[in-house]
Tab-separated table of C-alpha atoms in Angstrom:
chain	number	residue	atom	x	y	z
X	1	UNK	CA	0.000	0.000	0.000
X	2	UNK	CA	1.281	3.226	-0.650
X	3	UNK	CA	2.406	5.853	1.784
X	4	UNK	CA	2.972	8.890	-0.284
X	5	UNK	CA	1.060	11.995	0.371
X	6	UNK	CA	-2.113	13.285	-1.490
X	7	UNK	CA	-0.807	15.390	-4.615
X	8	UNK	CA	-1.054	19.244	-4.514
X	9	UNK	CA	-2.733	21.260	-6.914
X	10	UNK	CA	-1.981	21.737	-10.215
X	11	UNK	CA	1.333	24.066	-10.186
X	12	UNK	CA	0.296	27.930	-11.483
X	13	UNK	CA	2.615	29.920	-13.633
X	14	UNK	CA	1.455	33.248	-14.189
X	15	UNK	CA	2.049	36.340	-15.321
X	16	UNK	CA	-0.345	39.667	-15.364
X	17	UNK	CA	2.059	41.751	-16.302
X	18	UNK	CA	1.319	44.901	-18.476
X	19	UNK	CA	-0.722	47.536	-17.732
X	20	UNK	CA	0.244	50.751	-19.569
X	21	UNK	CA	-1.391	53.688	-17.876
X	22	UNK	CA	-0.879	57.324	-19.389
X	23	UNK	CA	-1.515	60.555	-17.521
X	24	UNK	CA	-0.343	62.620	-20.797
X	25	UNK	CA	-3.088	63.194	-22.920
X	26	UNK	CA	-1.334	64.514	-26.124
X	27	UNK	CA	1.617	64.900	-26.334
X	28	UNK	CA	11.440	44.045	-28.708
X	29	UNK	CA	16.483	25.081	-30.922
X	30	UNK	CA	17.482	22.875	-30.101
X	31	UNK	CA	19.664	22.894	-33.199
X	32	UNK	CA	17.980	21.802	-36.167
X	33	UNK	CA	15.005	20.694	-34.052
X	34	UNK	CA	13.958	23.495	-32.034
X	35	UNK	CA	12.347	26.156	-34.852
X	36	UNK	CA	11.464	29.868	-34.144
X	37	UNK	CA	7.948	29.009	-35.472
X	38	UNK	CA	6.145	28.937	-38.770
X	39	UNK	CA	7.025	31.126	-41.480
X	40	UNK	CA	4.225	33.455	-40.557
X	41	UNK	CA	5.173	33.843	-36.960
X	42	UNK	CA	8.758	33.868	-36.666
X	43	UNK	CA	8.977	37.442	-37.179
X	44	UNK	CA	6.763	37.504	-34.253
X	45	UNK	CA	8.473	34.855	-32.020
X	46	UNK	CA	11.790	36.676	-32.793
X	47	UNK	CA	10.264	39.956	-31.656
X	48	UNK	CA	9.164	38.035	-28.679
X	49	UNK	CA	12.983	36.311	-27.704
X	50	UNK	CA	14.625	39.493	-28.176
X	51	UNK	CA	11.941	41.533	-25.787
X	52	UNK	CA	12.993	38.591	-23.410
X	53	UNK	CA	16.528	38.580	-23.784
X	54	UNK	CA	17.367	42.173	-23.338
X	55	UNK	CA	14.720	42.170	-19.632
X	56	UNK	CA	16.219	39.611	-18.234
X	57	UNK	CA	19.674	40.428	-19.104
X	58	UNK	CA	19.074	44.196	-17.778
X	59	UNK	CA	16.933	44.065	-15.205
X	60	UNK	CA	18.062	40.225	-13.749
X	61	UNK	CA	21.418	38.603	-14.813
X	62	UNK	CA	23.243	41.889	-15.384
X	63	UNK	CA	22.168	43.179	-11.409
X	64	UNK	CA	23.299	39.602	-9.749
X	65	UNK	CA	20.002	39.746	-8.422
X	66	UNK	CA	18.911	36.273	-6.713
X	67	UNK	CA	15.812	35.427	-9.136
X	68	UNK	CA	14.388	37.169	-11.914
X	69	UNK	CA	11.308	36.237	-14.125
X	70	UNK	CA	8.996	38.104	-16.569
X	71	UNK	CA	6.757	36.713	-19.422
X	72	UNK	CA	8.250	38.188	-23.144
X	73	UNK	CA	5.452	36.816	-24.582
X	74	UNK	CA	2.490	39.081	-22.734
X	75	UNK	CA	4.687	42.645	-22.464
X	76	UNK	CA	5.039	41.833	-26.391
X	77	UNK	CA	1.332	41.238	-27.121
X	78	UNK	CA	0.165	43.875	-24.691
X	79	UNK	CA	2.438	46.547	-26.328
X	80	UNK	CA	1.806	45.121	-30.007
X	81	UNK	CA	-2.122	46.036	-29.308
X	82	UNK	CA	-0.622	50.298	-29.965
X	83	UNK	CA	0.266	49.495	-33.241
X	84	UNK	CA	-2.933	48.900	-34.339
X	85	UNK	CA	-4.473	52.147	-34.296
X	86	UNK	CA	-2.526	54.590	-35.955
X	87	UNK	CA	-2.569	55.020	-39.381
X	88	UNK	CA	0.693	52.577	-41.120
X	89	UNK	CA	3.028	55.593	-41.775
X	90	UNK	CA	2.954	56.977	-38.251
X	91	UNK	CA	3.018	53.409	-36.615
X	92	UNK	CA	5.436	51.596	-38.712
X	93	UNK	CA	8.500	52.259	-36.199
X	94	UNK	CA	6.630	50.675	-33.237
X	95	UNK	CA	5.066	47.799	-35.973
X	96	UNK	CA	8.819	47.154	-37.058
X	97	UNK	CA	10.122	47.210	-33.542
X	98	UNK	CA	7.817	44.295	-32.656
X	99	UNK	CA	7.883	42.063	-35.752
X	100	UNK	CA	4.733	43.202	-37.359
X	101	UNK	CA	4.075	44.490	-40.871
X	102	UNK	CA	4.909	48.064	-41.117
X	103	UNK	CA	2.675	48.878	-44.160
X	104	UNK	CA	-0.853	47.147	-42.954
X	105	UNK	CA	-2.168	47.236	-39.702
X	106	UNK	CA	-4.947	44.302	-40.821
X	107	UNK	CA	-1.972	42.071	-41.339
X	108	UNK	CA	-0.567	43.071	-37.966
X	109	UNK	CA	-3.643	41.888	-36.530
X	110	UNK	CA	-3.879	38.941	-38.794
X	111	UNK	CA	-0.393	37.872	-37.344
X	112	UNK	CA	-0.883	38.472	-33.854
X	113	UNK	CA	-3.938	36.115	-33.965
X	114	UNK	CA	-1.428	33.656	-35.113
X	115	UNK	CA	1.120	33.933	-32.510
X	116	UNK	CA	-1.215	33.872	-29.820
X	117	UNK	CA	-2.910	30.572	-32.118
X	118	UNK	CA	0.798	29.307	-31.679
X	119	UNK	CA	0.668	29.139	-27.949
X	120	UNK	CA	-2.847	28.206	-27.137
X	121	UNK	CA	-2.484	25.350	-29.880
X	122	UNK	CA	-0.052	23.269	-27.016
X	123	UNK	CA	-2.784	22.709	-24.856
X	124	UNK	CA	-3.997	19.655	-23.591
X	125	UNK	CA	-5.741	18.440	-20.552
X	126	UNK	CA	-3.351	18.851	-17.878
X	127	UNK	CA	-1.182	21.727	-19.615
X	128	UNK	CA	-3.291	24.385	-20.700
X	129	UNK	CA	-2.026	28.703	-21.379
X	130	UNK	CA	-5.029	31.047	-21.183
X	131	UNK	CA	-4.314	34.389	-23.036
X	132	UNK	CA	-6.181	37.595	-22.312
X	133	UNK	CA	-6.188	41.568	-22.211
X	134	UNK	CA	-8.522	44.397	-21.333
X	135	UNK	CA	-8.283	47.941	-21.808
X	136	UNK	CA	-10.404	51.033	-19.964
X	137	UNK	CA	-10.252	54.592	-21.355
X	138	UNK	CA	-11.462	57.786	-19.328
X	139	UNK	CA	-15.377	57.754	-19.184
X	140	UNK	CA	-14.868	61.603	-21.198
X	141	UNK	CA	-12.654	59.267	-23.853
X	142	UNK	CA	-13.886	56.572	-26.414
X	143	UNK	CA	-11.642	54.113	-28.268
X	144	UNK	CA	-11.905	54.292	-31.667
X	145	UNK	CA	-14.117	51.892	-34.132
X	146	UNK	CA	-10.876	51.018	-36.311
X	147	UNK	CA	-8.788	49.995	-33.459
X	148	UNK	CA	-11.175	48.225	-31.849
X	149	UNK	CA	-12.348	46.218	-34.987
X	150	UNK	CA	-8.401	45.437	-35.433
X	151	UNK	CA	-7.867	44.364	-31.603
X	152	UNK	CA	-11.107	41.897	-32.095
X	153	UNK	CA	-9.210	40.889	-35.595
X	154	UNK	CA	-6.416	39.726	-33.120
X	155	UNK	CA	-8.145	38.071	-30.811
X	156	UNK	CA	-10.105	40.648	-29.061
X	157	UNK	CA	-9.965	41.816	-25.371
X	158	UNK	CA	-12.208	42.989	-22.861
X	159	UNK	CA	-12.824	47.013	-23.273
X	160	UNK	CA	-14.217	49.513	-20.935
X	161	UNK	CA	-14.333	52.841	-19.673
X	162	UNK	CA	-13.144	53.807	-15.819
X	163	UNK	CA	-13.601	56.955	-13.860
X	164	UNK	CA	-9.541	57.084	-12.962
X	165	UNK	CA	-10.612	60.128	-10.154
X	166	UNK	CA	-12.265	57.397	-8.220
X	167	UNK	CA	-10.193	55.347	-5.371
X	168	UNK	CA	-12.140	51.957	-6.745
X	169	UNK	CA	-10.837	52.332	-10.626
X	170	UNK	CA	-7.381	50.672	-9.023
X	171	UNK	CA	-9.303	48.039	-7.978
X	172	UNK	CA	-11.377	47.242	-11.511
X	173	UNK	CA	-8.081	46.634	-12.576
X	174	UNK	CA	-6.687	44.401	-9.771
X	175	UNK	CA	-10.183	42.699	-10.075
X	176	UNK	CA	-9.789	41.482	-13.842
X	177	UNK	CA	-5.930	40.437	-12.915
X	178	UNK	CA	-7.117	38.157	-10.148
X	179	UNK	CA	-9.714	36.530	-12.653
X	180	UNK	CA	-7.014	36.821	-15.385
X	181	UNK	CA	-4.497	34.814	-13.134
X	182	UNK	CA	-6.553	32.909	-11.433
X	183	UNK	CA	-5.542	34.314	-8.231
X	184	UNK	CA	-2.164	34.196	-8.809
X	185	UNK	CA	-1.739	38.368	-9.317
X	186	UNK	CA	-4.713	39.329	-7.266
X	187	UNK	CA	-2.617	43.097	-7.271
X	188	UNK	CA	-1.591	44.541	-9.826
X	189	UNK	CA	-1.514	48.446	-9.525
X	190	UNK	CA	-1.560	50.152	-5.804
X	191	UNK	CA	-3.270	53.184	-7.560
X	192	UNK	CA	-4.137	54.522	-10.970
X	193	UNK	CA	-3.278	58.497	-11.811
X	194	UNK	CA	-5.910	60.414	-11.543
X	195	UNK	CA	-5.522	62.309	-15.172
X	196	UNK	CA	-4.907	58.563	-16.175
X	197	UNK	CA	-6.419	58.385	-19.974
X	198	UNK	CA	-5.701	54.366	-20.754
X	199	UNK	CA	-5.337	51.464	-19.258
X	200	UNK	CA	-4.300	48.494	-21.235
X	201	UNK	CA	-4.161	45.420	-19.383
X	202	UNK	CA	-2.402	41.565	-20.491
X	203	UNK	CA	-2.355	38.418	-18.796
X	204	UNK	CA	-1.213	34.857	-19.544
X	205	UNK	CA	-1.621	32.205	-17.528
X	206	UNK	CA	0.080	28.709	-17.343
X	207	UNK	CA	-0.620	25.539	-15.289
X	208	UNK	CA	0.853	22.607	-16.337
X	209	UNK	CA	2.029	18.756	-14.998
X	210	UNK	CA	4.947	17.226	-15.417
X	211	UNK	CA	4.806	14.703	-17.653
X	212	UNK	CA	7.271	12.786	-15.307
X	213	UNK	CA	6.648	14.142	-12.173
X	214	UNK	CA	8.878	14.530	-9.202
X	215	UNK	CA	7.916	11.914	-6.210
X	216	UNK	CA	7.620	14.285	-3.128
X	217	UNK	CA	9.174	11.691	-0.817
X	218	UNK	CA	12.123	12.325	-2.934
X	219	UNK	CA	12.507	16.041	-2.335
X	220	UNK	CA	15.043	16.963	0.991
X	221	UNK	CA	16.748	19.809	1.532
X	222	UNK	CA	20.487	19.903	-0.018
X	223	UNK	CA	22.678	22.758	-0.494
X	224	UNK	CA	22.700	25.184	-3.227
X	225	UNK	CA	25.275	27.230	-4.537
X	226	UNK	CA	25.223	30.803	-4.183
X	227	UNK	CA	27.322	33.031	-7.078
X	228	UNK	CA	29.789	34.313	-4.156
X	229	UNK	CA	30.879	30.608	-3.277
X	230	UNK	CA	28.453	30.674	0.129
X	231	UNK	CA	26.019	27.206	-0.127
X	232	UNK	CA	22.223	27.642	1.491
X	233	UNK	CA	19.946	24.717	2.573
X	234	UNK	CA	17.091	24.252	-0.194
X	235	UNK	CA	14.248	21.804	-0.548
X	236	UNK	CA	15.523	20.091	-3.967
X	237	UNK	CA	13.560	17.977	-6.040
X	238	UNK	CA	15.588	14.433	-7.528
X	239	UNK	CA	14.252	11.764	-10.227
X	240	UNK	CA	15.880	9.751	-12.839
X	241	UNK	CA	13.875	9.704	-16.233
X	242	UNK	CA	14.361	9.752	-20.177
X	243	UNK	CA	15.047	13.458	-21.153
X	244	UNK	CA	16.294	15.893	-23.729
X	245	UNK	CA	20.006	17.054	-22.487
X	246	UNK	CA	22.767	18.539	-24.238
X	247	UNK	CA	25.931	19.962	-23.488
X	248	UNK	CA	27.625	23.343	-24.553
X	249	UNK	CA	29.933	26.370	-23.794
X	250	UNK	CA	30.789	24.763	-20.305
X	251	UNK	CA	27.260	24.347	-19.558
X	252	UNK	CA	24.190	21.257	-19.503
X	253	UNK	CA	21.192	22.270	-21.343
X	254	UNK	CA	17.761	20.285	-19.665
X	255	UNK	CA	14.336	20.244	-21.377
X	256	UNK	CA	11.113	18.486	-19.174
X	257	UNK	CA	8.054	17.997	-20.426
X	258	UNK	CA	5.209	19.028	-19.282
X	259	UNK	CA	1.796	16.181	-19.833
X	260	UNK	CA	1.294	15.874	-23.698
X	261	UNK	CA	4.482	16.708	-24.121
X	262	UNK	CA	3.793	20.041	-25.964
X	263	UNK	CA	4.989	22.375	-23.764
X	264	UNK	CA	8.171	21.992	-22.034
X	265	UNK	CA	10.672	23.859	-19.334
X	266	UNK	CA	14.260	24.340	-20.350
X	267	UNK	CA	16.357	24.846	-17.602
X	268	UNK	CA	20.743	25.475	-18.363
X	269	UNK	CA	23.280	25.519	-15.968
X	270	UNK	CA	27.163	25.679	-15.442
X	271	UNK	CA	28.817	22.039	-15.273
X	272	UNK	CA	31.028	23.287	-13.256
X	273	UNK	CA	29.944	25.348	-9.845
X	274	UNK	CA	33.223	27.672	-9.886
X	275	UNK	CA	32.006	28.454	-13.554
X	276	UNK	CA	28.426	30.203	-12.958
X	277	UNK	CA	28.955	33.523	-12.746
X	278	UNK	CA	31.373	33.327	-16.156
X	279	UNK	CA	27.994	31.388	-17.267
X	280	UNK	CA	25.371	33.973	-16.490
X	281	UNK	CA	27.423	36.616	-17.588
X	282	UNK	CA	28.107	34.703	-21.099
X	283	UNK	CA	24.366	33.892	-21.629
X	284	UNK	CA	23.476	37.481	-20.896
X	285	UNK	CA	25.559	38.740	-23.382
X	286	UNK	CA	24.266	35.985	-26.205
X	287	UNK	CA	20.458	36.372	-25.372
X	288	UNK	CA	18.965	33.835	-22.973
X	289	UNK	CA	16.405	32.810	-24.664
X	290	UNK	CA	18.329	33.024	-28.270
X	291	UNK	CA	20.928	30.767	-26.561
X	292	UNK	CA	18.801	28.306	-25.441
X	293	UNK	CA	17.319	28.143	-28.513
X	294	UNK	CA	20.488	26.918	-30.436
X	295	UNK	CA	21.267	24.244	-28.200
X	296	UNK	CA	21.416	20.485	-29.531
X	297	UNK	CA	19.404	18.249	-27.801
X	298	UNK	CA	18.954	14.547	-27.444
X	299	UNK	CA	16.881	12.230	-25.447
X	300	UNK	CA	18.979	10.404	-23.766
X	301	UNK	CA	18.226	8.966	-19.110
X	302	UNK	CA	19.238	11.884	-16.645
X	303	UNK	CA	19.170	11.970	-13.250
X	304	UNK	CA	17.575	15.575	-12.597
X	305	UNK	CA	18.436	17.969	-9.620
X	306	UNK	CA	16.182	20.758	-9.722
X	307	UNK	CA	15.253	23.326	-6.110
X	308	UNK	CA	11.467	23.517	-5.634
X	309	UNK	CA	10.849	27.448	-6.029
X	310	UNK	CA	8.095	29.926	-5.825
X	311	UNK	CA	9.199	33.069	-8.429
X	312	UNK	CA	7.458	36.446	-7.494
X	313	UNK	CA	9.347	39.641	-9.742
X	314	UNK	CA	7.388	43.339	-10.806
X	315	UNK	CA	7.892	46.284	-11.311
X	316	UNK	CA	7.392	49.119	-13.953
X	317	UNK	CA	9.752	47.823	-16.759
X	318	UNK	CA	9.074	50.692	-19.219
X	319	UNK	CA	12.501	52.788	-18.494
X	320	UNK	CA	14.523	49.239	-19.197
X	321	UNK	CA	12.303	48.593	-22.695
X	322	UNK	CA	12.541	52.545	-23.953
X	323	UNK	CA	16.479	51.865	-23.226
X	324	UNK	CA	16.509	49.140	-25.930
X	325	UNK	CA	17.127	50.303	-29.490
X	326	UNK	CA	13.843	48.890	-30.564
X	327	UNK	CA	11.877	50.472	-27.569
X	328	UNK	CA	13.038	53.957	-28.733
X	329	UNK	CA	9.311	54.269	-30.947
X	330	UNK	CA	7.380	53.603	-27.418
X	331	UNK	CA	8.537	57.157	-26.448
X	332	UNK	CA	6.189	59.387	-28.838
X	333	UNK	CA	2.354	60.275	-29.202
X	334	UNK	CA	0.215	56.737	-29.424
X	335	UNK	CA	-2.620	57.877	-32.087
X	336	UNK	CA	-5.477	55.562	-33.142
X	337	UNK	CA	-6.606	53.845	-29.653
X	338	UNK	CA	-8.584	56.265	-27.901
X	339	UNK	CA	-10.165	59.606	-28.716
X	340	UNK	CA	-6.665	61.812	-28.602
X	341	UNK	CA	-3.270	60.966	-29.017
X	342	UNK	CA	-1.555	59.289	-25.040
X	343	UNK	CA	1.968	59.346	-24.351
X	344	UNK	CA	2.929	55.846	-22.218
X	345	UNK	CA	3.815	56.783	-18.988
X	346	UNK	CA	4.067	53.118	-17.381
X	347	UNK	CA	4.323	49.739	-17.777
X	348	UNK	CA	3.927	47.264	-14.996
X	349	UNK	CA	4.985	44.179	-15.171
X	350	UNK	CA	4.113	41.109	-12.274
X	351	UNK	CA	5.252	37.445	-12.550
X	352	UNK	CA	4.864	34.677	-10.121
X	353	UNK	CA	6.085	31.435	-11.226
X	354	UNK	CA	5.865	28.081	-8.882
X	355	UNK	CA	8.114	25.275	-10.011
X	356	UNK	CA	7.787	21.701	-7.626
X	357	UNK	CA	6.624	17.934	-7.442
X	358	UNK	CA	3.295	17.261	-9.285
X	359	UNK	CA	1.580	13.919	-10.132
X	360	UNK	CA	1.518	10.521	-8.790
X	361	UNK	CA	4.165	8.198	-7.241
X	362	UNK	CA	2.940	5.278	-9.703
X	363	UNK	CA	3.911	7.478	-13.086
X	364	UNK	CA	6.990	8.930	-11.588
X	365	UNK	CA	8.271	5.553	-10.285
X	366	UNK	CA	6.973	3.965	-13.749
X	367	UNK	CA	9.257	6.653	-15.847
X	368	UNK	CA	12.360	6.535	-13.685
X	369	UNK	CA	11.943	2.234	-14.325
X	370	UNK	CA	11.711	2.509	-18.216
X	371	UNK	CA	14.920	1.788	-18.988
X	372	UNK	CA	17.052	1.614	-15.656
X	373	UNK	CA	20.534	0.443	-16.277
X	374	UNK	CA	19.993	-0.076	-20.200
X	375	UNK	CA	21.607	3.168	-21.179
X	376	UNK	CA	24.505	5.669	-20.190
X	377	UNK	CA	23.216	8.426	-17.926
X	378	UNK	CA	23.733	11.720	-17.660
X	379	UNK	CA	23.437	14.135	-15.343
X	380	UNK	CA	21.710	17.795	-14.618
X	381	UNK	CA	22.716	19.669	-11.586
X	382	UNK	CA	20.668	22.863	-10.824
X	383	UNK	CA	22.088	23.128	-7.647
X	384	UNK	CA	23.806	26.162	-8.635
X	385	UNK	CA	22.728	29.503	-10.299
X	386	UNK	CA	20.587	28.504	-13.666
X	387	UNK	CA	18.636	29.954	-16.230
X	388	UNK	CA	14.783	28.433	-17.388
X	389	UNK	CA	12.268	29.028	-20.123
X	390	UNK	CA	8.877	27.649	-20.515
X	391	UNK	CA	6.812	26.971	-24.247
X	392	UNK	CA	5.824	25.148	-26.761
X	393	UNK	CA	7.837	22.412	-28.160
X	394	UNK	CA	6.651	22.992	-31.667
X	395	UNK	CA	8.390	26.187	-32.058
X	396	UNK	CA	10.507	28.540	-30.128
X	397	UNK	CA	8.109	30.820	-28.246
X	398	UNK	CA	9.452	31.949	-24.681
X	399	UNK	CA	6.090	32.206	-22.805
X	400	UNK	CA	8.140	32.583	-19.873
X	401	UNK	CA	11.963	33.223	-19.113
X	402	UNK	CA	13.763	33.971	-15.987
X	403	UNK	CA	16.878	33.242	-13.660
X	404	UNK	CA	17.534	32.062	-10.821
X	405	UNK	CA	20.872	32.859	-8.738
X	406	UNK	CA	19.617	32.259	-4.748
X	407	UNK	CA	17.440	29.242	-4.664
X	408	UNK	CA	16.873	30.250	-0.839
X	409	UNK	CA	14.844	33.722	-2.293
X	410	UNK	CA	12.577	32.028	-4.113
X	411	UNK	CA	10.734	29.891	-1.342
X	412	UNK	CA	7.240	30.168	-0.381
């Protein structure tokens, strides 16, 4: 009879991250195996790994902070809906910036459809992303018939008008994020500005099993290492099983799949513990995400060393994105969405991302016995600073990239 504890929920992962408030009214493979995405989207899902890359590089592995998470994927669909207002000629900077067609705004629309198609097309029964965005002008405002037809061309989103003078408007908002999230970003603004014209809100939301899950008995606390040599006690998570690992600049590349196996967490560390700071600071430098993407993969048995971690990161990212080359056309008059031209005054970005055991003993102890002592094994140690994605494993799309440097920060 079996001893092990009832399962916990389904793990969360999720993000409501964007809300773009303006008080100014006028004035961003594995090799050979891992794709960007169709033809159609990888403009898009480029967009997308570069928005990622250049956050977590400046605002996470560049600042040694302990952990550091954010969802490329939302900030780039929540900014893309601007771009679909104005006419082409005055938009085109943002449109290029982001991967979509300069010259037609219905084939901007047309594409974002697609990307977001591109993630909700990995779902399956017990891994599942749920995509959505609402916007609130002033109740004097009105968004405009063009822009909204285009935003429901793309996949629509909830729209709405908000008295920004009153104390509750903050808590509309934080409202539709708790739905959004389902609980998991029950806050997301303390308080709106009062001269406040837009609000443009994004969420995504991921919750996902392993597809070999971790047997909780399994889990004890072990140390991790800390980038300044120190070790800290961590609850870490073991299990042998049939994976996709590679090796490469001095580091071992991981990829777990989540139940269907069309989603997926990457996860890269430094073989060598003395090596991860030289690691970090190489990956920032390449592009995270980019550099994950390159990697050569095979399936081959690992025995997996992974901390259980709760993620929690947000902030207003808007000075970090208008700092990147391509977030220079985010600084001017946004025409075409509401009734006057808004300047963007704000972005705020929330993740929370919970990463432990899920499932039953039976199909974890029936994956680590598949093919015990048939084949050579190798081994993935994130016992040390590491970097992680989550998406699809039909295409590169990071849904959800981050870092972690301090296991012991990230605990619930």
């Amino acid at each position: 009879m079996s001893t092990d504890p009832a399962p916990r929920p389904i793990p969360r992962r999720a993000l409501l991250p964007l809300i773009l408030a303006t008080a100014l009214p006028s004035v961003p493979r594995e090799a050979g195996a891992q794709p960007a995405a169709g033809t159609a989207t990888r403009p898009l899902a480029n967009a997308v790994t570069e928005l990622g890359d250049w956050l977590l590089a400046e605002l996470g592995l560049r600042r040694s902070l302990p952990s550091f998470a954010l969802s490329p994927f939302n900030l780039h669909g929540t900014l893309a809906l601007l771009a679909l207002g104005a006419p082409p000629r005055q938009s085109a900077p943002l449109a290029r910036s982001l991967g979509l067609d300069p010259a037609r705004i219905d084939a901007r629309a047309d594409a974002l459809a697609r990307l977001r198609g591109l993630a909700t097309a990995a779902n399956g029964p017990e891994a599942r992303i749920s995509i959505g965005y609402s916007a609130w002008c002033r109740q004097t405002r009105r968004f405009e018939q063009p822009w909204r037809d285009m935003v429901r061309r793309a996949g629509g989103a909830r729209l709405g008008r908000l008295d920004f003078a009153s104390p509750s408007a903050a808590e509309t908002v934080n409202a539709w994020s708790a739905r959004a999230t389902q609980g998991e970003i029950p806050r997301l603004v303390d308080r709106l500005p009062r001269d406040a014209d837009l609000v443009l809100a994004g969420a995504v939301h991921f919750a996902g099993r392993w597809e070999t899950p971790f047997r909780e008995e399994a889990t004890e606390m072990a140390p991790f290492h800390r980038l300044d040599g120190s070790t800290v006690g961590v609850p870490m998570m073991r299990q042998r099983l049939r994976a996709h690992h590679g090796t490469a600049d001095g580091a071992r590349i991981l990829r777990l799949p989540y139940a269907g196996g069309r989603l997926a967490f990457w996860a890269a560390a430094a073989e060598r513990v003395e090596d991860s700071a030289a690691f970090l600071a190489r990956v920032a430098a390449a592009g995270p995400g980019r550099w994950l993407q390159a990697q050569a993969l095979r399936a081959v048995e690992v025995e997996v060393t992974l901390p259980r971690f709760t993620l929690r990161a947000g902030g207003d990212v808007l000075p970090a994105i208008a700092a990147a080359e391509s977030g220079r056309s985010l600084a001017g008059e946004l025409r075409g969405v509401i009734s006057r031209p808004v300047r963007l005054s704000e972005v705020q970005h929330h993740t929370r991302i919970r990463v432990f055991e899920e499932g039953t003993v039976a199909a974890a102890a029936t994956a680590a016995l598949a093919s015990r002592g048939m084949r050579q094994t190798e081994e993935f140690l994130a016992d040390r600073p590491f970097i992680f994605a989550i998406g699809p494993t039909a295409g590169w799309l990071p849904l959800f990239i981050g870092q972690v440097s301090d296991a012991s920060q990230t605990l619930a």
